CSV table of N, CA and C in Angstrom, one decimal:
chain,number,residue,atom,x,y,z
A,1,LYS,N,-6.9,7.3,14.3
A,1,LYS,CA,-5.6,6.6,14.3
A,1,LYS,C,-4.5,7.5,13.7
A,2,TYR,N,-4.8,8.2,12.6
A,2,TYR,CA,-3.8,9.0,12.0
A,2,TYR,C,-3.4,10.2,13.0
A,3,ILE,N,-4.3,10.7,13.7
A,3,ILE,CA,-4.0,11.8,14.6
A,3,ILE,C,-3.1,11.3,15.7
A,4,LEU,N,-3.3,10.1,16.3
A,4,LEU,CA,-2.5,9.6,17.3
A,4,LEU,C,-1.1,9.3,16.8
A,5,LEU,N,-1.0,8.8,15.6
A,5,LEU,CA,0.3,8.5,15.0
A,5,LEU,C,1.1,9.8,14.7
A,6,LEU,N,0.4,10.8,14.3
A,6,LEU,CA,1.0,12.1,14.1
A,6,LEU,C,1.5,12.7,15.4
A,7,ILE,N,0.7,12.6,16.5
A,7,ILE,CA,1.2,13.0,17.8
A,7,ILE,C,2.4,12.3,18.2
A,8,LEU,N,2.5,11.0,18.0
A,8,LEU,CA,3.6,10.2,18.3
A,8,LEU,C,4.9,10.6,17.5
A,9,ILE,N,4.7,10.9,16.2
A,9,ILE,CA,5.8,11.4,15.4
A,9,ILE,C,6.3,12.7,15.9
A,10,LEU,N,5.3,13.6,16.2
A,10,LEU,CA,5.8,14.9,16.7
A,10,LEU,C,6.5,14.8,18.0
A,11,GLY,N,6.1,13.9,18.9
A,11,GLY,CA,6.7,13.6,20.1
A,11,GLY,C,8.2,13.1,19.9
A,12,ILE,N,8.3,12.2,19.0
A,12,ILE,CA,9.6,11.7,18.6
A,12,ILE,C,10.5,12.8,18.1
A,13,LYS,N,9.9,13.7,17.3
A,13,LYS,CA,10.6,14.8,16.7
A,13,LYS,C,11.2,15.7,17.7
A,14,SER,N,10.5,15.9,18.8
A,14,SER,CA,11.1,16.8,19.9
A,14,SER,C,12.4,16.2,20.4
A,15,TYR,N,12.7,14.9,20.3
A,15,TYR,CA,13.9,14.4,20.7
A,15,TYR,C,14.9,14.0,19.6
A,16,SER,N,14.6,14.5,18.4
A,16,SER,CA,15.4,14.1,17.2
A,16,SER,C,16.7,14.8,17.2
A,17,GLN,N,17.6,14.2,16.3
A,17,GLN,CA,18.9,14.8,16.1
A,17,GLN,C,18.8,15.7,14.9
A,18,ASN,N,19.9,16.3,14.5
A,18,ASN,CA,19.9,17.3,13.4
A,18,ASN,C,19.7,16.6,12.0
A,19,PHE,N,19.9,15.3,11.9
A,19,PHE,CA,19.7,14.7,10.6
A,19,PHE,C,18.2,14.3,10.4
A,20,ASP,N,17.4,14.4,11.4
A,20,ASP,CA,16.0,14.1,11.2
A,20,ASP,C,15.3,15.3,10.6
A,21,ARG,N,14.2,15.0,9.8
A,21,ARG,CA,13.5,16.1,9.2
A,21,ARG,C,12.0,15.7,9.0
A,22,PHE,N,11.2,16.7,9.0
A,22,PHE,CA,9.7,16.5,8.8
A,22,PHE,C,9.4,17.2,7.5
A,23,THR,N,8.8,16.5,6.5
A,23,THR,CA,8.5,17.0,5.2
A,23,THR,C,7.0,17.0,4.8
A,24,LEU,N,6.7,17.9,3.9
A,24,LEU,CA,5.3,17.9,3.4
A,24,LEU,C,5.5,18.1,1.9
A,25,SER,N,4.8,17.3,1.1
A,25,SER,CA,5.0,17.4,-0.4
A,25,SER,C,3.7,17.1,-1.1
A,26,ILE,N,3.7,17.6,-2.4
A,26,ILE,CA,2.6,17.2,-3.3
A,26,ILE,C,3.2,16.3,-4.4
A,27,TYR,N,2.3,15.5,-5.0
A,27,TYR,CA,2.7,14.5,-5.9
A,27,TYR,C,1.8,14.4,-7.1
A,28,SER,N,2.3,14.0,-8.3
A,28,SER,CA,1.4,13.8,-9.4
A,28,SER,C,2.1,12.8,-10.4
A,29,GLU,N,1.3,12.1,-11.2
A,29,GLU,CA,1.7,11.1,-12.1
A,29,GLU,C,1.4,11.6,-13.5
A,30,PRO,N,2.4,12.3,-14.2
A,30,PRO,CA,2.1,13.0,-15.5
A,30,PRO,C,1.7,12.1,-16.6
A,31,GLN,N,2.1,10.8,-16.6
A,31,GLN,CA,1.7,9.9,-17.7
A,31,GLN,C,0.2,9.8,-17.9
A,32,HIS,N,-0.5,10.1,-16.9
A,32,HIS,CA,-2.0,10.0,-17.0
A,32,HIS,C,-2.6,11.2,-17.7
A,33,TYR,N,-1.8,12.3,-18.0
A,33,TYR,CA,-2.4,13.4,-18.6
A,33,TYR,C,-2.5,13.3,-20.1
A,34,PHE,N,-1.8,12.2,-20.7
A,34,PHE,CA,-1.7,12.1,-22.1
A,34,PHE,C,-2.4,10.8,-22.6
A,35,GLU,N,-2.9,10.8,-23.8
A,35,GLU,CA,-3.5,9.7,-24.4
A,35,GLU,C,-2.4,8.7,-24.8
A,36,SER,N,-2.7,7.4,-24.6
A,36,SER,CA,-1.8,6.3,-25.0
A,36,SER,C,-2.4,5.7,-26.3
A,37,ILE,N,-1.7,4.8,-26.9
A,37,ILE,CA,-2.2,4.2,-28.1
A,37,ILE,C,-3.6,3.6,-28.1
A,38,ASN,N,-3.9,2.9,-27.0
A,38,ASN,CA,-5.2,2.2,-26.9
A,38,ASN,C,-6.1,2.7,-25.9
A,39,LYS,N,-5.9,3.9,-25.3
A,39,LYS,CA,-6.8,4.4,-24.3
A,39,LYS,C,-6.7,5.9,-24.2
A,40,LYS,N,-7.8,6.5,-23.7
A,40,LYS,CA,-7.8,8.0,-23.6
A,40,LYS,C,-7.0,8.4,-22.3
A,41,ALA,N,-6.7,9.7,-22.3
A,41,ALA,CA,-6.0,10.2,-21.1
A,41,ALA,C,-6.8,10.0,-19.8
A,42,ASP,N,-6.2,9.7,-18.7
A,42,ASP,CA,-6.9,9.6,-17.5
A,42,ASP,C,-7.2,10.9,-16.8
A,43,GLY,N,-6.4,11.9,-17.1
A,43,GLY,CA,-6.6,13.3,-16.6
A,43,GLY,C,-5.9,13.6,-15.3
A,44,PHE,N,-6.3,14.7,-14.8
A,44,PHE,CA,-5.7,15.3,-13.6
A,44,PHE,C,-5.6,14.4,-12.4
A,45,ASN,N,-4.5,14.4,-11.7
A,45,ASN,CA,-4.4,13.7,-10.5
A,45,ASN,C,-3.4,14.4,-9.6
A,46,ILE,N,-3.6,14.3,-8.3
A,46,ILE,CA,-2.7,15.0,-7.3
A,46,ILE,C,-2.7,14.2,-6.0
A,47,GLY,N,-1.6,14.3,-5.3
A,47,GLY,CA,-1.5,13.6,-4.0
A,47,GLY,C,-0.7,14.5,-3.1
A,48,GLY,N,-0.8,14.1,-1.8
A,48,GLY,CA,0.0,14.8,-0.8
A,48,GLY,C,0.6,13.9,0.2
A,49,SER,N,1.7,14.2,0.8
A,49,SER,CA,2.3,13.3,1.8
A,49,SER,C,2.9,14.1,2.9
A,50,ILE,N,3.0,13.5,4.0
A,50,ILE,CA,3.8,14.1,5.2
A,50,ILE,C,4.7,12.9,5.7
A,51,GLU,N,5.9,13.2,5.9
A,51,GLU,CA,6.9,12.2,6.3
A,51,GLU,C,7.7,12.7,7.5
A,52,TYR,N,8.1,11.8,8.3
A,52,TYR,CA,9.1,12.0,9.4
A,52,TYR,C,10.3,11.2,9.0
A,53,GLN,N,11.4,11.8,8.6
A,53,GLN,CA,12.6,11.1,8.1
A,53,GLN,C,13.7,11.2,9.2
A,54,MET,N,14.1,10.0,9.5
A,54,MET,CA,15.2,9.8,10.5
A,54,MET,C,16.5,9.5,9.7
A,55,LYS,N,17.6,9.2,10.3
A,55,LYS,CA,18.8,9.0,9.6
A,55,LYS,C,18.7,7.8,8.6
A,56,TYR,N,18.1,6.7,9.0
A,56,TYR,CA,18.0,5.5,8.2
A,56,TYR,C,16.6,5.1,7.9
A,57,PHE,N,15.7,5.5,8.6
A,57,PHE,CA,14.3,5.1,8.5
A,57,PHE,C,13.3,6.3,8.3
A,58,PHE,N,12.1,6.0,7.8
A,58,PHE,CA,11.1,7.0,7.8
A,58,PHE,C,9.7,6.4,7.9
A,59,VAL,N,8.8,7.2,8.3
A,59,VAL,CA,7.4,6.9,8.3
A,59,VAL,C,6.6,8.0,7.6
A,60,GLY,N,5.5,7.6,7.0
A,60,GLY,CA,4.7,8.7,6.3
A,60,GLY,C,3.3,8.3,6.1
A,61,PHE,N,2.5,9.3,5.7
A,61,PHE,CA,1.1,9.1,5.3
A,61,PHE,C,0.9,9.9,4.0
A,62,GLN,N,0.2,9.2,3.1
A,62,GLN,CA,-0.1,9.8,1.8
A,62,GLN,C,-1.6,9.7,1.5
A,63,THR,N,-2.0,10.6,0.6
A,63,THR,CA,-3.3,10.6,0.1
A,63,THR,C,-3.2,11.0,-1.4
A,64,TYR,N,-4.1,10.4,-2.2
A,64,TYR,CA,-4.0,10.6,-3.7
A,64,TYR,C,-5.4,10.7,-4.2
A,65,TYR,N,-5.6,11.6,-5.2
A,65,TYR,CA,-6.9,11.9,-5.7
A,65,TYR,C,-6.9,12.0,-7.2
A,66,PHE,N,-7.8,11.2,-7.8
A,66,PHE,CA,-8.0,11.2,-9.3
A,66,PHE,C,-9.5,11.5,-9.5
A,67,PRO,N,-9.9,12.7,-9.9
A,67,PRO,CA,-11.3,13.1,-9.9
A,67,PRO,C,-12.1,12.2,-10.9
A,68,GLU,N,-11.6,11.8,-12.0
A,68,GLU,CA,-12.4,11.0,-13.0
A,68,GLU,C,-11.5,9.9,-13.6
A,69,LEU,N,-11.0,9.0,-12.8
A,69,LEU,CA,-10.3,7.9,-13.3
A,69,LEU,C,-11.3,6.8,-13.8
A,70,HIS,N,-11.3,6.7,-15.2
A,70,HIS,CA,-12.3,5.9,-15.9
A,70,HIS,C,-13.7,6.2,-15.4
A,71,ASN,N,-14.0,7.5,-15.3
A,71,ASN,CA,-15.3,8.0,-15.0
A,71,ASN,C,-15.8,7.8,-13.6
A,72,ILE,N,-14.9,7.3,-12.7
A,72,ILE,CA,-15.3,7.1,-11.3
A,72,ILE,C,-14.2,7.7,-10.5
A,73,SER,N,-14.5,8.6,-9.6
A,73,SER,CA,-13.5,9.3,-8.8
A,73,SER,C,-12.7,8.3,-7.9
A,74,TYR,N,-11.5,8.6,-7.7
A,74,TYR,CA,-10.6,7.7,-6.9
A,74,TYR,C,-9.9,8.5,-5.8
A,75,LEU,N,-10.0,8.0,-4.6
A,75,LEU,CA,-9.3,8.7,-3.5
A,75,LEU,C,-8.7,7.6,-2.6
A,76,ASP,N,-7.4,7.7,-2.3
A,76,ASP,CA,-6.8,6.7,-1.4
A,76,ASP,C,-6.0,7.3,-0.3
A,77,PHE,N,-5.8,6.6,0.7
A,77,PHE,CA,-5.0,6.9,1.9
A,77,PHE,C,-4.1,5.7,2.2
A,78,ASP,N,-2.8,6.0,2.5
A,78,ASP,CA,-2.0,4.9,3.0
A,78,ASP,C,-0.9,5.4,4.0
A,79,GLY,N,-0.4,4.4,4.7
A,79,GLY,CA,0.7,4.7,5.6
A,79,GLY,C,1.9,3.9,5.2
A,80,SER,N,3.1,4.4,5.4
A,80,SER,CA,4.3,3.8,4.9
A,80,SER,C,5.4,3.8,5.9
A,81,ILE,N,6.3,2.8,5.8
A,81,ILE,CA,7.5,2.8,6.6
A,81,ILE,C,8.6,2.4,5.6
A,82,GLY,N,9.8,3.0,5.8
A,82,GLY,CA,10.8,2.7,4.8
A,82,GLY,C,12.2,3.0,5.2
A,83,LEU,N,13.1,2.8,4.3
A,83,LEU,CA,14.5,3.0,4.5
A,83,LEU,C,15.0,4.2,3.7
A,84,ASN,N,16.0,4.9,4.2
A,84,ASN,CA,16.6,6.1,3.5
A,84,ASN,C,18.1,5.8,3.3
A,85,TYR,N,18.6,6.4,2.3
A,85,TYR,CA,20.1,6.7,2.2
A,85,TYR,C,20.2,8.1,1.9
A,86,ARG,N,21.1,8.8,2.6
A,86,ARG,CA,21.4,10.2,2.3
A,86,ARG,C,22.9,10.4,2.1
A,87,ASN,N,23.2,11.3,1.2
A,87,ASN,CA,24.7,11.5,1.0
A,87,ASN,C,25.2,12.4,2.2
A,88,LYS,N,26.5,12.5,2.2
A,88,LYS,CA,27.2,13.2,3.3
A,88,LYS,C,26.8,14.7,3.4
A,89,PHE,N,26.3,15.3,2.3
A,89,PHE,CA,25.9,16.7,2.4
A,89,PHE,C,24.4,16.8,2.8
A,90,ASN,N,23.7,15.7,2.9
A,90,ASN,CA,22.3,15.6,3.3
A,90,ASN,C,21.4,16.4,2.3
A,91,ASP,N,21.8,16.4,1.0
A,91,ASP,CA,21.0,17.1,0.0
A,91,ASP,C,20.4,16.1,-1.0
A,92,LEU,N,20.8,14.8,-0.9
A,92,LEU,CA,20.3,13.8,-1.8
A,92,LEU,C,19.8,12.6,-1.0
A,93,ARG,N,18.6,12.2,-1.3
A,93,ARG,CA,18.0,11.1,-0.5
A,93,ARG,C,17.5,10.0,-1.5
A,94,ILE,N,17.8,8.8,-1.3
A,94,ILE,CA,17.2,7.6,-2.0
A,94,ILE,C,16.5,6.8,-1.0
A,95,PHE,N,15.3,6.4,-1.4
A,95,PHE,CA,14.4,5.7,-0.4
A,95,PHE,C,13.6,4.5,-1.0
A,96,ILE,N,13.2,3.6,-0.2
A,96,ILE,CA,12.3,2.6,-0.5
A,96,ILE,C,11.3,2.4,0.6
A,97,ASP,N,10.0,2.1,0.3
A,97,ASP,CA,9.1,1.9,1.4
A,97,ASP,C,8.2,0.7,1.2
A,98,ALA,N,7.5,0.4,2.2
A,98,ALA,CA,6.3,-0.6,2.0
A,98,ALA,C,5.1,0.2,2.6
A,99,HIS,N,4.0,0.1,1.9
A,99,HIS,CA,2.8,0.8,2.3
A,99,HIS,C,1.6,0.0,2.1
A,100,ILE,N,0.6,0.3,2.9
A,100,ILE,CA,-0.7,-0.4,2.9
A,100,ILE,C,-1.8,0.7,3.1
A,101,GLY,N,-2.9,0.5,2.4
A,101,GLY,CA,-3.9,1.6,2.5
A,101,GLY,C,-5.3,1.1,2.0
A,102,ALA,N,-6.1,2.1,1.9
A,102,ALA,CA,-7.5,1.9,1.5
A,102,ALA,C,-7.9,2.8,0.3
A,103,ILE,N,-8.7,2.3,-0.6
A,103,ILE,CA,-9.1,3.1,-1.7
A,103,ILE,C,-10.6,3.3,-1.7
A,104,ASN,N,-11.0,4.6,-1.9
A,104,ASN,CA,-12.5,4.9,-2.0
A,104,ASN,C,-12.9,5.1,-3.5
A,105,ARG,N,-13.5,4.1,-4.0
A,105,ARG,CA,-14.2,4.1,-5.3
A,105,ARG,C,-15.5,3.5,-5.1
A,106,LYS,N,-16.5,4.2,-5.0
A,106,LYS,CA,-17.9,3.7,-4.7
A,106,LYS,C,-17.9,3.0,-3.4
A,107,GLY,N,-17.2,3.5,-2.4
A,107,GLY,CA,-17.1,2.9,-1.1
A,107,GLY,C,-15.6,2.5,-0.7
A,108,TRP,N,-15.4,2.3,0.6
A,108,TRP,CA,-14.1,2.0,1.1
A,108,TRP,C,-13.7,0.6,1.1
A,109,ALA,N,-14.3,-0.3,0.4
A,109,ALA,CA,-14.1,-1.7,0.5
A,109,ALA,C,-12.9,-2.2,-0.4
A,110,HIS,N,-12.0,-1.3,-0.7
A,110,HIS,CA,-10.9,-1.7,-1.6
A,110,HIS,C,-9.5,-1.5,-0.9
A,111,ALA,N,-8.8,-2.5,-0.8
A,111,ALA,CA,-7.4,-2.5,-0.2
A,111,ALA,C,-6.4,-2.3,-1.2
A,112,LYS,N,-5.2,-1.8,-0.8
A,112,LYS,CA,-4.0,-1.7,-1.6
A,112,LYS,C,-2.8,-2.0,-0.8
A,113,ILE,N,-1.7,-2.5,-1.4
A,113,ILE,CA,-0.5,-2.7,-0.8
A,113,ILE,C,0.6,-2.5,-1.8
A,114,GLY,N,1.8,-2.0,-1.4
A,114,GLY,CA,2.8,-1.8,-2.4
A,114,GLY,C,4.1,-1.3,-1.9
A,115,THR,N,4.9,-0.8,-2.8
A,115,THR,CA,6.2,-0.3,-2.5
A,115,THR,C,6.5,0.9,-3.4
A,116,ARG,N,7.3,1.9,-2.9
A,116,ARG,CA,7.7,3.0,-3.6
A,116,ARG,C,9.3,3.1,-3.5
A,117,ILE,N,9.9,3.4,-4.6
A,117,ILE,CA,11.3,3.7,-4.7
A,117,ILE,C,11.5,5.1,-5.3
A,118,GLY,N,12.3,5.9,-4.7
A,118,GLY,CA,12.5,7.2,-5.2
A,118,GLY,C,13.8,7.9,-4.9
A,119,VAL,N,14.0,9.0,-5.5
A,119,VAL,CA,15.1,9.9,-5.2
A,119,VAL,C,14.6,11.3,-5.0
A,120,GLU,N,15.2,12.0,-4.1
A,120,GLU,CA,14.9,13.4,-3.9
A,120,GLU,C,16.1,14.3,-3.8
A,121,LYS,N,16.1,15.5,-4.3
A,121,LYS,CA,17.2,16.4,-4.3
A,121,LYS,C,16.7,17.6,-3.5
A,122,TYR,N,17.5,18.0,-2.4
A,122,TYR,CA,17.1,19.0,-1.5
A,122,TYR,C,17.9,20.3,-1.8
A,123,PHE,N,17.2,21.4,-1.8
A,123,PHE,CA,17.8,22.7,-1.9
A,123,PHE,C,17.4,23.5,-0.7
A,124,ASN,N,18.1,23.5,0.4
A,124,ASN,CA,17.8,24.1,1.7
A,124,ASN,C,16.4,23.5,2.1
A,125,SER,N,15.3,24.2,2.1
A,125,SER,CA,14.1,23.7,2.7
A,125,SER,C,13.1,23.3,1.6
A,126,VAL,N,13.5,23.3,0.3
A,126,VAL,CA,12.7,22.8,-0.8
A,126,VAL,C,13.3,21.6,-1.4
A,127,PHE,N,12.5,20.6,-1.9
A,127,PHE,CA,13.0,19.5,-2.6
A,127,PHE,C,12.2,19.0,-3.7
A,128,PHE,N,12.8,18.3,-4.7
A,128,PHE,CA,12.1,17.8,-5.8
A,128,PHE,C,12.5,16.3,-5.9
A,129,GLY,N,11.5,15.5,-6.3
A,129,GLY,CA,11.8,14.1,-6.4
A,129,GLY,C,11.1,13.3,-7.5
A,130,LEU,N,11.6,12.1,-7.8
A,130,LEU,CA,11.0,11.2,-8.8
A,130,LEU,C,10.7,9.9,-8.0
A,131,VAL,N,9.5,9.3,-8.3
A,131,VAL,CA,9.1,8.2,-7.5
A,131,VAL,C,8.5,7.1,-8.5
A,132,TYR,N,8.9,5.9,-8.3
A,132,TYR,CA,8.3,4.7,-8.9
A,132,TYR,C,7.5,4.0,-7.9
A,133,ASN,N,6.2,3.7,-8.3
A,133,ASN,CA,5.3,3.1,-7.3
A,133,ASN,C,4.7,1.8,-7.9
A,134,PHE,N,4.9,0.7,-7.2
A,134,PHE,CA,4.3,-0.6,-7.6
A,134,PHE,C,3.3,-1.0,-6.5
A,135,GLU,N,2.1,-1.3,-7.0
A,135,GLU,CA,1.0,-1.6,-6.0
A,135,GLU,C,0.1,-2.8,-6.5
A,136,HIS,N,-0.4,-3.5,-5.6
A,136,HIS,CA,-1.5,-4.4,-5.9
A,136,HIS,C,-2.7,-3.8,-5.2
A,137,ALA,N,-3.8,-3.6,-6.0
A,137,ALA,CA,-5.0,-2.9,-5.6
A,137,ALA,C,-6.2,-3.8,-5.9
A,138,LYS,N,-7.2,-3.6,-5.1
A,138,LYS,CA,-8.5,-4.3,-5.2
A,138,LYS,C,-9.6,-3.5,-5.8
A,139,ASP,N,-9.4,-2.3,-6.3
A,139,ASP,CA,-10.5,-1.5,-6.7
A,139,ASP,C,-11.1,-1.8,-8.1
A,140,ASN,N,-10.5,-2.8,-8.8
A,140,ASN,CA,-11.1,-3.2,-10.1
A,140,ASN,C,-12.4,-4.0,-9.9
A,141,LYS,N,-12.7,-4.4,-8.7
A,141,LYS,CA,-14.0,-5.1,-8.4
A,141,LYS,C,-15.2,-4.2,-8.7
A,142,ILE,N,-15.0,-2.9,-8.8
A,142,ILE,CA,-16.2,-2.0,-9.2
A,142,ILE,C,-16.6,-2.3,-10.6
A,143,TYR,N,-15.7,-2.8,-11.4
A,143,TYR,CA,-16.1,-3.1,-12.8
A,143,TYR,C,-16.6,-4.5,-13.0
A,144,ASN,N,-16.1,-5.4,-12.2
A,144,ASN,CA,-16.5,-6.8,-12.3
A,144,ASN,C,-16.2,-7.5,-10.9
A,145,PRO,N,-17.3,-7.9,-10.2
A,145,PRO,CA,-17.1,-8.4,-8.8
A,145,PRO,C,-16.3,-9.7,-8.8
A,146,LYS,N,-16.1,-10.4,-9.9
A,146,LYS,CA,-15.3,-11.6,-10.0
A,146,LYS,C,-13.8,-11.3,-10.0
A,147,LEU,N,-13.4,-10.1,-10.3
A,147,LEU,CA,-12.0,-9.8,-10.3
A,147,LEU,C,-11.4,-9.7,-8.9
A,148,ASN,N,-10.2,-10.1,-8.8
A,148,ASN,CA,-9.5,-10.2,-7.4
A,148,ASN,C,-8.3,-9.3,-7.4
A,149,GLY,N,-8.3,-8.1,-7.9
A,149,GLY,CA,-7.2,-7.2,-7.8
A,149,GLY,C,-6.4,-7.2,-9.1
A,150,HIS,N,-5.5,-6.2,-9.1
A,150,HIS,CA,-4.7,-6.0,-10.2
A,150,HIS,C,-3.4,-5.3,-9.8
A,151,ASN,N,-2.3,-5.5,-10.5
A,151,ASN,CA,-1.0,-4.8,-10.3
A,151,ASN,C,-0.9,-3.6,-11.1
A,152,ARG,N,-0.3,-2.5,-10.6
A,152,ARG,CA,-0.1,-1.3,-11.3
A,152,ARG,C,1.3,-0.8,-11.1
A,153,ASN,N,1.9,-0.2,-12.1
A,153,ASN,CA,3.2,0.5,-12.0
A,153,ASN,C,3.0,1.9,-12.4
A,154,ASN,N,3.5,2.9,-11.6
A,154,ASN,CA,3.3,4.3,-11.9
A,154,ASN,C,4.6,5.0,-11.6
A,155,PHE,N,4.8,6.1,-12.4
A,155,PHE,CA,5.9,7.0,-12.2
A,155,PHE,C,5.4,8.4,-11.8
A,156,GLY,N,6.0,9.1,-10.9
A,156,GLY,CA,5.5,10.4,-10.6
A,156,GLY,C,6.6,11.3,-10.2
A,157,PHE,N,6.2,12.5,-9.9
A,157,PHE,CA,7.2,13.5,-9.4
A,157,PHE,C,6.6,14.2,-8.2
A,158,LYS,N,7.4,14.7,-7.3
A,158,LYS,CA,7.0,15.4,-6.1
A,158,LYS,C,7.8,16.6,-5.9
A,159,VAL,N,7.1,17.6,-5.3
A,159,VAL,CA,7.7,18.8,-4.9
A,159,VAL,C,7.3,19.0,-3.4
A,160,GLY,N,8.3,19.4,-2.6
A,160,GLY,CA,8.0,19.5,-1.2
A,160,GLY,C,8.8,20.5,-0.4
A,161,PHE,N,8.5,20.6,0.9
A,161,PHE,CA,9.2,21.5,1.8
A,161,PHE,C,9.6,20.8,3.1
A,162,VAL,N,10.7,21.2,3.6
A,162,VAL,CA,11.2,20.7,4.9
A,162,VAL,C,10.5,21.6,5.9
A,163,LEU,N,9.9,21.0,6.9
A,163,LEU,CA,9.1,21.8,7.9
A,163,LEU,C,10.0,22.2,9.1
A,164,ASN,N,11.1,21.6,9.3
A,164,ASN,CA,11.9,22.0,10.5
A,164,ASN,C,13.3,22.5,10.1
């Protein structure tokens, strides 16, 4: 499915205008590296994304990996669609998305849905961004089968490249 969508995005890209761009980025949530008052640090985490950004809309795919989140590895994939605002110099982007995906923690039976809000600053073909992520996820069932999901709020940063 992802390959077909990527082919579609690349096909659309061939007809794009000069304000369209294709980006690749890495992402991390630094708050998980530090101990909080009542819990230990969650440790290393990293994600990656690829986006096709048009003038007002964008589509993207993300993956995120936490090797030892509460002693059980975490891997997710999601697809997103969203809205952009860019300034007249095309070097500042504000965005919001809706995304849906799957989480692998002892199997792929865990769904997630959420939204991201962020800002990115572009310097020619390199950009830096800050992202707030709100999600409802079902992966807490691995600890207790009676649980029916949980909400989570995360802040992260991203560094990326414009591919076109």
